Short mmCIF file of C-alpha atoms in Angstrom, two decimals:
data_model
loop_
_atom_site.label_atom_id
_atom_site.label_comp_id
_atom_site.label_asym_id
_atom_site.label_seq_id
_atom_site.Cartn_x
_atom_site.Cartn_y
_atom_site.Cartn_z
CA MET A 1 -11.13 -11.18 -13.96
CA ARG A 2 -7.47 -10.71 -13.12
CA SER A 3 -6.72 -8.60 -16.17
CA LYS A 4 -9.32 -6.06 -15.07
CA MET A 5 -7.74 -5.53 -11.71
CA PHE A 6 -4.92 -3.42 -13.13
CA THR A 7 -7.13 -0.63 -14.41
CA GLY A 8 -5.61 2.35 -12.72
CA ARG A 9 -4.23 0.57 -9.67
CA PRO A 10 -1.15 2.85 -9.34
CA LYS A 11 -1.49 5.11 -6.31
CA MET A 12 0.40 8.20 -7.42
CA LEU A 13 -0.22 11.34 -5.36
CA ALA A 14 -0.37 14.84 -6.79
CA GLY A 15 1.00 17.59 -4.59
CA ALA A 16 -2.18 19.67 -4.74
CA ALA A 17 -4.12 16.91 -3.07
CA PHE A 18 -1.88 16.76 -0.05
CA VAL A 19 -3.57 19.66 1.81
CA ALA A 20 -4.42 18.55 5.35
CA ALA A 21 -1.76 15.93 5.86
CA ALA A 22 1.05 18.40 5.24
CA ALA A 23 -0.20 20.54 8.11
CA LEU A 24 -0.49 17.76 10.67
CA VAL A 25 1.04 18.40 14.05
CA LEU A 26 2.50 15.31 15.67
CA THR A 27 2.28 15.27 19.44
CA GLY A 28 4.24 12.06 19.93
CA CYS A 29 4.87 8.59 18.58
CA SER A 30 3.76 5.40 20.21
CA ALA A 31 6.27 2.88 21.46
CA GLY A 32 7.75 0.50 18.94
CA ASP A 33 10.96 -0.65 17.33
CA ASP A 34 11.36 1.86 14.53
CA THR A 35 14.50 0.16 13.25
CA ALA A 36 12.44 -2.64 11.75
CA GLY A 37 9.78 -2.49 9.04
CA SER A 38 6.32 -1.02 9.34
CA GLY A 39 5.02 -4.15 10.99
CA SER A 40 6.63 -3.14 14.26
CA THR A 41 4.78 0.13 14.75
CA GLY A 42 1.80 0.70 16.98
CA GLY A 43 0.11 3.78 15.57
CA LEU A 44 0.62 7.51 16.10
CA SER A 45 -0.51 10.25 18.43
CA ILE A 46 -1.47 13.30 16.38
CA ASP A 47 -4.02 16.09 16.45
CA VAL A 48 -6.98 15.06 14.28
CA PRO A 49 -10.62 16.17 14.06
CA ASP A 50 -12.94 14.59 16.62
CA VAL A 51 -15.28 12.39 14.58
CA ALA A 52 -17.92 10.28 16.28
CA THR A 53 -17.70 6.49 16.18
CA HIS A 54 -20.76 4.39 15.31
CA SER A 55 -21.89 3.09 18.69
CA ALA A 56 -24.32 0.28 17.88
CA MET A 57 -25.86 -1.56 14.96
CA GLY A 58 -29.35 -0.54 13.89
CA ASP A 59 -31.66 -1.23 10.99
CA MET A 60 -29.97 -1.68 7.63
CA GLU A 61 -30.27 1.17 5.18
CA LYS A 62 -31.22 0.55 1.56
CA GLU A 63 -27.90 1.09 -0.18
CA LEU A 64 -24.16 1.27 0.33
CA ASN A 65 -21.87 3.50 -1.75
CA ILE A 66 -18.25 2.33 -1.95
CA VAL A 67 -15.11 3.80 -3.51
CA ALA A 68 -12.73 0.94 -4.19
CA TRP A 69 -9.81 -0.30 -6.20
CA SER A 70 -10.75 -2.37 -9.21
CA GLY A 71 -11.29 -5.99 -8.15
CA PHE A 72 -12.28 -5.23 -4.56
CA VAL A 73 -16.07 -5.10 -5.02
CA GLU A 74 -17.40 -7.69 -7.43
CA PRO A 75 -20.88 -9.25 -7.98
CA ALA A 76 -19.51 -12.63 -6.90
CA TRP A 77 -19.70 -11.46 -3.30
CA SER A 78 -21.64 -8.17 -3.33
CA ASP A 79 -24.77 -9.88 -4.67
CA GLN A 80 -24.76 -12.30 -1.75
CA PHE A 81 -24.25 -9.41 0.66
CA THR A 82 -27.31 -7.66 -0.78
CA ALA A 83 -29.36 -10.84 -0.47
CA ASP A 84 -28.30 -11.23 3.16
CA THR A 85 -28.72 -7.62 4.29
CA GLY A 86 -30.95 -5.82 1.81
CA CYS A 87 -28.16 -3.26 1.23
CA THR A 88 -27.69 -2.60 -2.48
CA VAL A 89 -23.99 -2.09 -3.20
CA ASN A 90 -23.04 0.77 -5.52
CA ARG A 91 -19.38 0.66 -6.53
CA ARG A 92 -17.23 3.53 -7.78
CA VAL A 93 -13.85 2.32 -9.02
CA ALA A 94 -11.04 4.79 -8.34
CA GLY A 95 -7.75 4.86 -10.20
CA THR A 96 -5.58 6.74 -7.70
CA SER A 97 -5.39 7.53 -4.02
CA ASP A 98 -5.92 11.19 -4.87
CA GLU A 99 -9.22 10.33 -6.51
CA MET A 100 -10.29 8.33 -3.47
CA VAL A 101 -9.53 11.23 -1.15
CA GLN A 102 -11.39 13.68 -3.34
CA LEU A 103 -14.44 11.43 -3.62
CA MET A 104 -14.59 10.75 0.11
CA ARG A 105 -14.49 14.48 0.79
CA THR A 106 -17.76 14.92 -1.10
CA GLY A 107 -19.58 13.02 1.66
CA ASP A 108 -21.34 10.92 -0.98
CA TYR A 109 -19.59 7.65 -0.13
CA ASP A 110 -19.86 5.37 2.86
CA LEU A 111 -16.68 3.31 2.48
CA VAL A 112 -13.31 3.45 0.78
CA SER A 113 -10.61 0.80 0.29
CA ALA A 114 -7.79 3.16 1.20
CA SER A 115 -4.08 2.50 0.94
CA GLY A 116 -1.51 3.83 3.37
CA ASP A 117 -0.67 6.76 1.13
CA ALA A 118 -4.26 8.04 1.49
CA SER A 119 -5.26 6.94 4.99
CA LEU A 120 -3.54 9.69 6.94
CA ARG A 121 -4.91 12.40 4.68
CA LEU A 122 -8.44 11.12 5.18
CA ILE A 123 -8.00 10.92 8.96
CA ALA A 124 -6.38 14.35 9.19
CA GLY A 125 -9.12 15.89 7.08
CA GLY A 126 -11.88 14.47 9.25
CA ASP A 127 -13.18 12.56 6.24
CA VAL A 128 -13.30 9.16 7.94
CA ALA A 129 -14.40 7.98 11.38
CA PRO A 130 -12.73 5.71 13.91
CA ILE A 131 -13.86 2.10 13.68
CA ASN A 132 -15.86 0.44 16.46
CA LEU A 133 -14.18 -2.95 16.21
CA ASP A 134 -16.81 -4.50 18.48
CA LEU A 135 -19.17 -4.17 15.51
CA VAL A 136 -16.78 -6.11 13.25
CA PRO A 137 -16.72 -9.61 14.80
CA ASN A 138 -14.57 -11.00 11.98
CA PHE A 139 -11.83 -8.56 12.99
CA GLY A 140 -10.41 -11.00 15.49
CA ASP A 141 -7.49 -13.25 16.20
CA ASP A 142 -7.33 -14.46 12.59
CA ILE A 143 -6.42 -11.04 11.22
CA VAL A 144 -2.67 -11.18 10.66
CA PRO A 145 -0.74 -9.26 13.36
CA GLY A 146 1.16 -7.13 10.86
CA MET A 147 -2.04 -5.44 9.68
CA LYS A 148 -3.18 -4.31 13.12
CA GLY A 149 -2.16 -1.13 14.90
CA GLN A 150 -0.29 0.30 11.92
CA ILE A 151 1.20 3.78 11.82
CA TYR A 152 -0.86 4.78 8.77
CA ASP A 153 -4.36 4.03 10.13
CA THR A 154 -4.15 3.74 13.94
CA ILE A 155 -4.25 7.21 15.49
CA ASN A 156 -4.39 8.11 19.18
CA GLY A 157 -5.10 4.50 20.01
CA LYS A 158 -8.09 4.35 17.66
CA SER A 159 -8.33 2.14 14.59
CA TYR A 160 -9.53 3.85 11.43
CA GLY A 161 -9.19 0.85 9.13
CA VAL A 162 -10.37 -2.73 8.74
CA PRO A 163 -7.57 -4.59 6.87
CA ILE A 164 -8.18 -6.08 3.43
CA GLY A 165 -4.79 -7.16 2.11
CA ARG A 166 -1.12 -6.27 1.67
CA GLY A 167 1.85 -6.72 -0.62
CA ALA A 168 5.54 -5.91 -0.98
CA ASN A 169 7.32 -3.99 -3.72
CA ILE A 170 9.82 -6.69 -4.56
CA LEU A 171 12.76 -7.02 -6.97
CA GLN A 172 11.70 -8.88 -10.11
CA TYR A 173 14.22 -10.18 -12.62
CA ASN A 174 14.60 -12.23 -15.78
CA SER A 175 16.64 -15.25 -14.69
CA ASP A 176 17.75 -15.90 -18.28
CA VAL A 177 19.72 -12.65 -18.07
CA VAL A 178 20.22 -12.21 -14.33
CA THR A 179 21.64 -15.69 -13.78
CA GLU A 180 22.59 -15.25 -10.11
CA THR A 181 19.79 -14.54 -7.64
CA PRO A 182 20.22 -10.93 -6.44
CA THR A 183 20.56 -10.51 -2.70
CA SER A 184 20.69 -6.71 -2.67
CA TRP A 185 18.96 -3.80 -4.36
CA ASP A 186 22.41 -2.61 -5.47
CA VAL A 187 21.80 -4.09 -8.94
CA ALA A 188 18.94 -1.62 -9.36
CA TRP A 189 20.50 1.45 -7.74
CA GLU A 190 24.27 1.57 -8.26
CA ALA A 191 25.73 3.32 -11.30
CA ASP A 192 27.98 0.35 -12.13
CA SER A 193 25.12 -2.17 -12.21
CA PRO A 194 25.76 -4.81 -14.90
CA TYR A 195 22.10 -4.36 -15.87
CA ALA A 196 22.29 -0.63 -16.55
CA GLY A 197 19.81 0.30 -19.25
CA GLN A 198 17.65 -2.74 -18.46
CA ILE A 199 16.18 -1.54 -15.16
CA ILE A 200 12.59 -0.48 -14.54
CA ALA A 201 11.50 1.77 -11.66
CA TYR A 202 8.19 2.90 -10.17
CA ASP A 203 6.93 6.26 -11.37
CA ALA A 204 5.55 8.12 -8.35
CA PRO A 205 6.73 10.44 -5.57
CA ILE A 206 6.19 7.66 -3.00
CA TYR A 207 9.07 5.84 -4.74
CA ILE A 208 11.39 8.23 -2.88
CA ALA A 209 10.85 5.89 0.07
CA ASP A 210 12.44 3.04 -1.92
CA ALA A 211 15.59 5.10 -2.24
CA ALA A 212 15.43 5.82 1.49
CA VAL A 213 15.20 2.10 2.30
CA TYR A 214 18.39 1.53 0.31
CA LEU A 215 20.15 4.43 2.02
CA MET A 216 19.19 3.12 5.46
CA ALA A 217 21.38 0.10 4.80
CA HIS A 218 24.16 1.64 2.71
CA GLN A 219 24.56 5.11 4.20
CA PRO A 220 23.67 4.67 7.89
CA GLU A 221 25.44 7.93 8.70
CA LEU A 222 22.38 9.71 7.28
CA GLY A 223 20.42 8.52 10.31
CA ILE A 224 17.33 7.35 8.42
CA THR A 225 15.27 5.01 10.61
CA ASN A 226 11.95 5.27 8.77
CA PRO A 227 11.83 5.84 4.98
CA TYR A 228 8.75 8.06 5.32
CA ALA A 229 10.39 10.32 7.90
CA LEU A 230 13.03 12.28 6.00
CA ASP A 231 14.42 15.64 7.02
CA GLN A 232 15.69 17.89 4.23
CA THR A 233 19.21 16.46 4.26
CA GLN A 234 17.89 12.92 4.08
CA LEU A 235 15.44 13.82 1.31
CA ASP A 236 18.26 15.45 -0.66
CA ALA A 237 20.29 12.23 -0.34
CA ALA A 238 17.38 10.15 -1.59
CA ILE A 239 16.87 12.45 -4.57
CA LYS A 240 20.59 12.26 -5.37
CA LEU A 241 20.35 8.47 -5.42
CA LEU A 242 17.21 8.60 -7.59
CA LYS A 243 18.95 10.86 -10.09
CA GLN A 244 21.85 8.40 -10.17
CA GLN A 245 19.41 5.58 -10.84
CA ASN A 246 17.70 7.61 -13.56
CA LYS A 247 20.84 7.26 -15.69
CA ILE A 248 20.60 3.46 -15.69
CA VAL A 249 16.81 3.09 -15.92
CA SER A 250 15.30 1.86 -19.17
CA GLU A 251 11.84 3.13 -18.26
CA TYR A 252 9.50 3.98 -15.39
CA TRP A 253 6.17 2.27 -14.84
CA ALA A 254 2.90 3.49 -13.43
CA ASP A 255 0.64 1.19 -15.42
CA PRO A 256 1.30 -2.39 -14.29
CA ALA A 257 0.28 -3.73 -17.70
CA ALA A 258 3.04 -1.64 -19.27
CA GLN A 259 5.54 -3.14 -16.84
CA ILE A 260 4.56 -6.64 -17.88
CA THR A 261 4.94 -5.64 -21.54
CA SER A 262 8.39 -4.25 -20.82
CA PHE A 263 9.55 -7.49 -19.19
CA MET A 264 7.93 -9.70 -21.81
CA GLY A 265 9.41 -7.64 -24.64
CA GLY A 266 12.93 -7.72 -23.24
CA THR A 267 13.24 -3.97 -22.68
CA THR A 268 13.49 -4.61 -18.96
CA ASN A 269 15.26 -7.42 -17.15
CA LEU A 270 15.21 -6.21 -13.55
CA GLY A 271 13.35 -3.78 -11.31
CA THR A 272 10.68 -2.95 -8.76
CA SER A 273 7.50 -4.97 -9.09
CA TRP A 274 4.57 -6.62 -7.29
CA GLU A 275 4.35 -10.40 -6.81
CA ILE A 276 1.18 -10.59 -8.91
CA LEU A 277 2.95 -9.02 -11.89
CA ARG A 278 5.52 -11.80 -11.92
CA LYS A 279 2.74 -14.38 -11.70
CA LEU A 280 0.79 -12.81 -14.55
CA THR A 281 3.70 -13.09 -16.98
CA GLY A 282 3.14 -16.83 -16.91
CA GLU A 283 6.81 -17.57 -17.59
CA GLU A 284 9.08 -19.40 -15.17
CA LYS A 285 12.08 -17.29 -16.14
CA PHE A 286 10.62 -14.27 -14.30
CA LYS A 287 11.47 -14.54 -10.63
CA SER A 288 11.43 -12.23 -7.65
CA VAL A 289 13.18 -11.69 -4.33
CA LEU A 290 12.88 -9.49 -1.26
CA PRO A 291 16.46 -8.20 -0.97
CA ALA A 292 18.44 -7.94 2.26
CA GLU A 293 17.69 -4.23 2.67
CA GLY A 294 13.95 -4.88 2.78
CA SER A 295 11.46 -2.96 0.66
CA THR A 296 8.47 -0.68 0.61
CA GLY A 297 4.97 -2.11 0.29
CA TRP A 298 1.26 -1.34 0.42
CA SER A 299 -1.58 -2.26 2.73
CA ASP A 300 -5.26 -1.60 2.04
CA ALA A 301 -8.10 -1.20 4.53
CA TRP A 302 -11.79 -0.34 4.58
CA MET A 303 -12.42 3.11 6.07
CA ILE A 304 -15.88 4.48 6.85
CA GLY A 305 -16.85 7.99 5.82
CA ALA A 306 -17.37 10.53 8.58
CA GLU A 307 -20.66 11.50 6.89
CA SER A 308 -21.77 7.98 5.98
CA LYS A 309 -25.50 7.85 5.33
CA SER A 310 -25.51 4.06 5.66
CA PRO A 311 -23.30 3.22 8.65
CA ASN A 312 -25.11 -0.03 9.43
CA CYS A 313 -24.68 -1.32 5.89
CA ALA A 314 -21.07 -0.13 5.98
CA TYR A 315 -20.29 -2.03 9.16
CA ALA A 316 -22.07 -5.10 7.85
CA TRP A 317 -19.93 -4.93 4.70
CA MET A 318 -16.69 -4.56 6.65
CA ASP A 319 -17.57 -7.59 8.72
CA TYR A 320 -18.78 -9.63 5.74
CA THR A 321 -15.64 -8.95 3.73
CA SER A 322 -13.45 -9.74 6.72
CA SER A 323 -14.67 -13.33 6.81
CA PRO A 324 -12.10 -15.88 5.64
CA GLU A 325 -14.06 -16.78 2.53
CA VAL A 326 -14.80 -13.30 1.23
CA ASN A 327 -11.54 -11.68 2.28
CA GLY A 328 -9.73 -14.53 0.55
CA ALA A 329 -11.84 -14.10 -2.58
CA ILE A 330 -10.89 -10.43 -2.76
CA ALA A 331 -7.22 -11.26 -2.22
CA MET A 332 -7.25 -13.89 -4.95
CA ASN A 333 -9.14 -11.64 -7.33
CA PHE A 334 -6.74 -8.74 -6.89
CA GLY A 335 -3.52 -10.64 -6.28
CA MET A 336 -2.32 -9.95 -2.74
CA ALA A 337 -1.90 -11.45 0.70
CA PRO A 338 -5.28 -11.64 2.52
CA ALA A 339 -5.79 -10.01 5.91
CA ASN A 340 -7.65 -12.99 7.38
CA ALA A 341 -5.20 -15.83 7.90
CA ALA A 342 -8.02 -18.35 8.40
CA PHE A 343 -8.56 -18.24 4.64
CA CYS A 344 -5.22 -19.96 4.18
CA SER A 345 -6.45 -23.22 5.71
CA LEU A 346 -9.76 -23.42 3.82
CA ASN A 347 -8.47 -25.60 0.97
CA ASP A 348 -5.40 -26.39 -1.13
CA GLU A 349 -5.98 -23.49 -3.53
CA ALA A 350 -6.19 -21.02 -0.65
CA ALA A 351 -3.07 -22.47 0.94
CA ALA A 352 -1.16 -22.16 -2.32
CA HIS A 353 -2.26 -18.54 -2.74
CA CYS A 354 -1.21 -17.66 0.80
CA ASP A 355 2.13 -19.37 0.36
CA TYR A 356 2.80 -17.49 -2.88
CA PHE A 357 2.03 -14.11 -1.30
CA ASN A 358 3.69 -14.84 2.08
CA ALA A 359 0.34 -14.17 3.75
CA THR A 360 1.18 -15.40 7.24
CA ASP A 361 4.93 -14.88 7.16
CA GLU A 362 5.36 -11.98 9.58
CA GLU A 363 9.14 -12.32 9.43
CA TYR A 364 8.86 -11.53 5.72
CA PHE A 365 6.61 -8.51 6.22
CA GLU A 366 8.70 -7.15 9.09
CA LYS A 367 11.15 -6.21 6.33
CA VAL A 368 8.45 -4.25 4.47
CA TRP A 369 7.81 -0.55 5.07
CA PHE A 370 4.19 0.00 4.10
CA TRP A 371 3.33 3.22 2.28
CA THR A 372 2.68 6.05 4.73
CA THR A 373 2.02 9.65 3.80
CA PRO A 374 5.03 11.76 4.89
CA ILE A 375 4.18 14.63 7.22
CA GLU A 376 6.16 17.56 8.62
CA GLN A 377 6.44 16.04 12.06
CA CYS A 378 8.83 13.11 12.03
CA ILE A 379 7.01 9.79 12.47
CA ASP A 380 10.25 8.10 13.51
CA GLY A 381 9.99 9.65 16.97
CA ARG A 382 12.36 12.59 16.48
CA THR A 383 11.24 15.76 18.21
CA ASP A 384 14.28 17.86 17.38
CA ALA A 385 13.85 17.81 13.61
CA THR A 386 11.34 18.83 10.95
CA CYS A 387 10.59 16.24 8.33
CA THR A 388 9.56 16.83 4.75
CA ASN A 389 5.93 16.45 3.72
CA PHE A 390 4.47 14.95 0.60
CA GLN A 391 4.24 18.30 -1.19
CA GLN A 392 8.00 18.53 -0.86
CA TRP A 393 8.35 14.93 -2.02
CA THR A 394 6.22 15.67 -5.06
CA ASP A 395 8.24 18.76 -5.94
CA ALA A 396 11.49 16.84 -5.47
CA TRP A 397 10.28 13.92 -7.57
CA LEU A 398 9.71 16.23 -10.53
CA THR A 399 13.46 16.94 -10.59
CA VAL A 400 14.47 13.27 -10.82
CA LYS A 401 13.66 12.75 -14.49
CA SER A 402 14.19 16.33 -15.68
#
């Protein structure tokens, strides 16, 4: 089933779909150490539509309509859920975050497995409702700390997401060619890299944040403290770096299967990747590292539609899939760190999976800046600056490869 999980997983965002998030007005940031990775944040305070929260469980409806990434809703666990609750699960696989946003705005779906680059748009558009965590008993102490209270799905003190899993965008390399373990992203960004012409990069506007992470460490005078909060000067610097990298890139990847082919075929020997892609190559020579500068990453969560016609089934599903067994099954099927740490102690296979994906290593994930949709108000706490939104990122990205 692993090969199926890469059907359309890339979460590229088109500028036309940005709409509501670009117009968000930030009224203030919550307290937190914004010099560290995303794991240190505690949500945002912004003006969003007032959507009612489900107050209490009632009778189960007959069906549940879910928009999800491939590999998140499979018969292996949905059939049991139906047997337990009577809720028939109807799955719609989405290939991009844009598609998820568009589908949720139809009001035809009860749940979505949203990533951080879609969450804020859905919240800002009034397309999803705050979560009543009292109705999700499995959202408890076993949910890893780094997936609670995040800046991309915790707004005005309210949680809009029930965590599913997370991962980092790490540096993968062919150790037969790159014989010394890289400690910095400089081998992928600097013009004099010894691996120029053998470097692969992610093909999406959100990749601008990867350049910003590098600049945070190597050009501190720019004042970047959050890679998703870039004023125009900072965005211009990131684009300049991306254009520099473009000259040493062998190819860009959006389809993970194509990235694997590039590494296996020798076209690429180093570049941005996911841990599961290294594992799927099946060859020991492909290794990965989280460099000293840190990295970007992604975190997925269940979000309930503001117009859900089956809220009781939806809440039952969020709780069911937050159990150690089912959450772990989803994480293993897709290839990511599970949200429920209790899964890691179920058996040796679970422990090995968690170890491979750094599931409970918060020190590791404190270095990861999870994808967050850029908005005009600076999410790094600045009140004396205007930050660039994702429409501007999309327009700027188009100039990188031109």
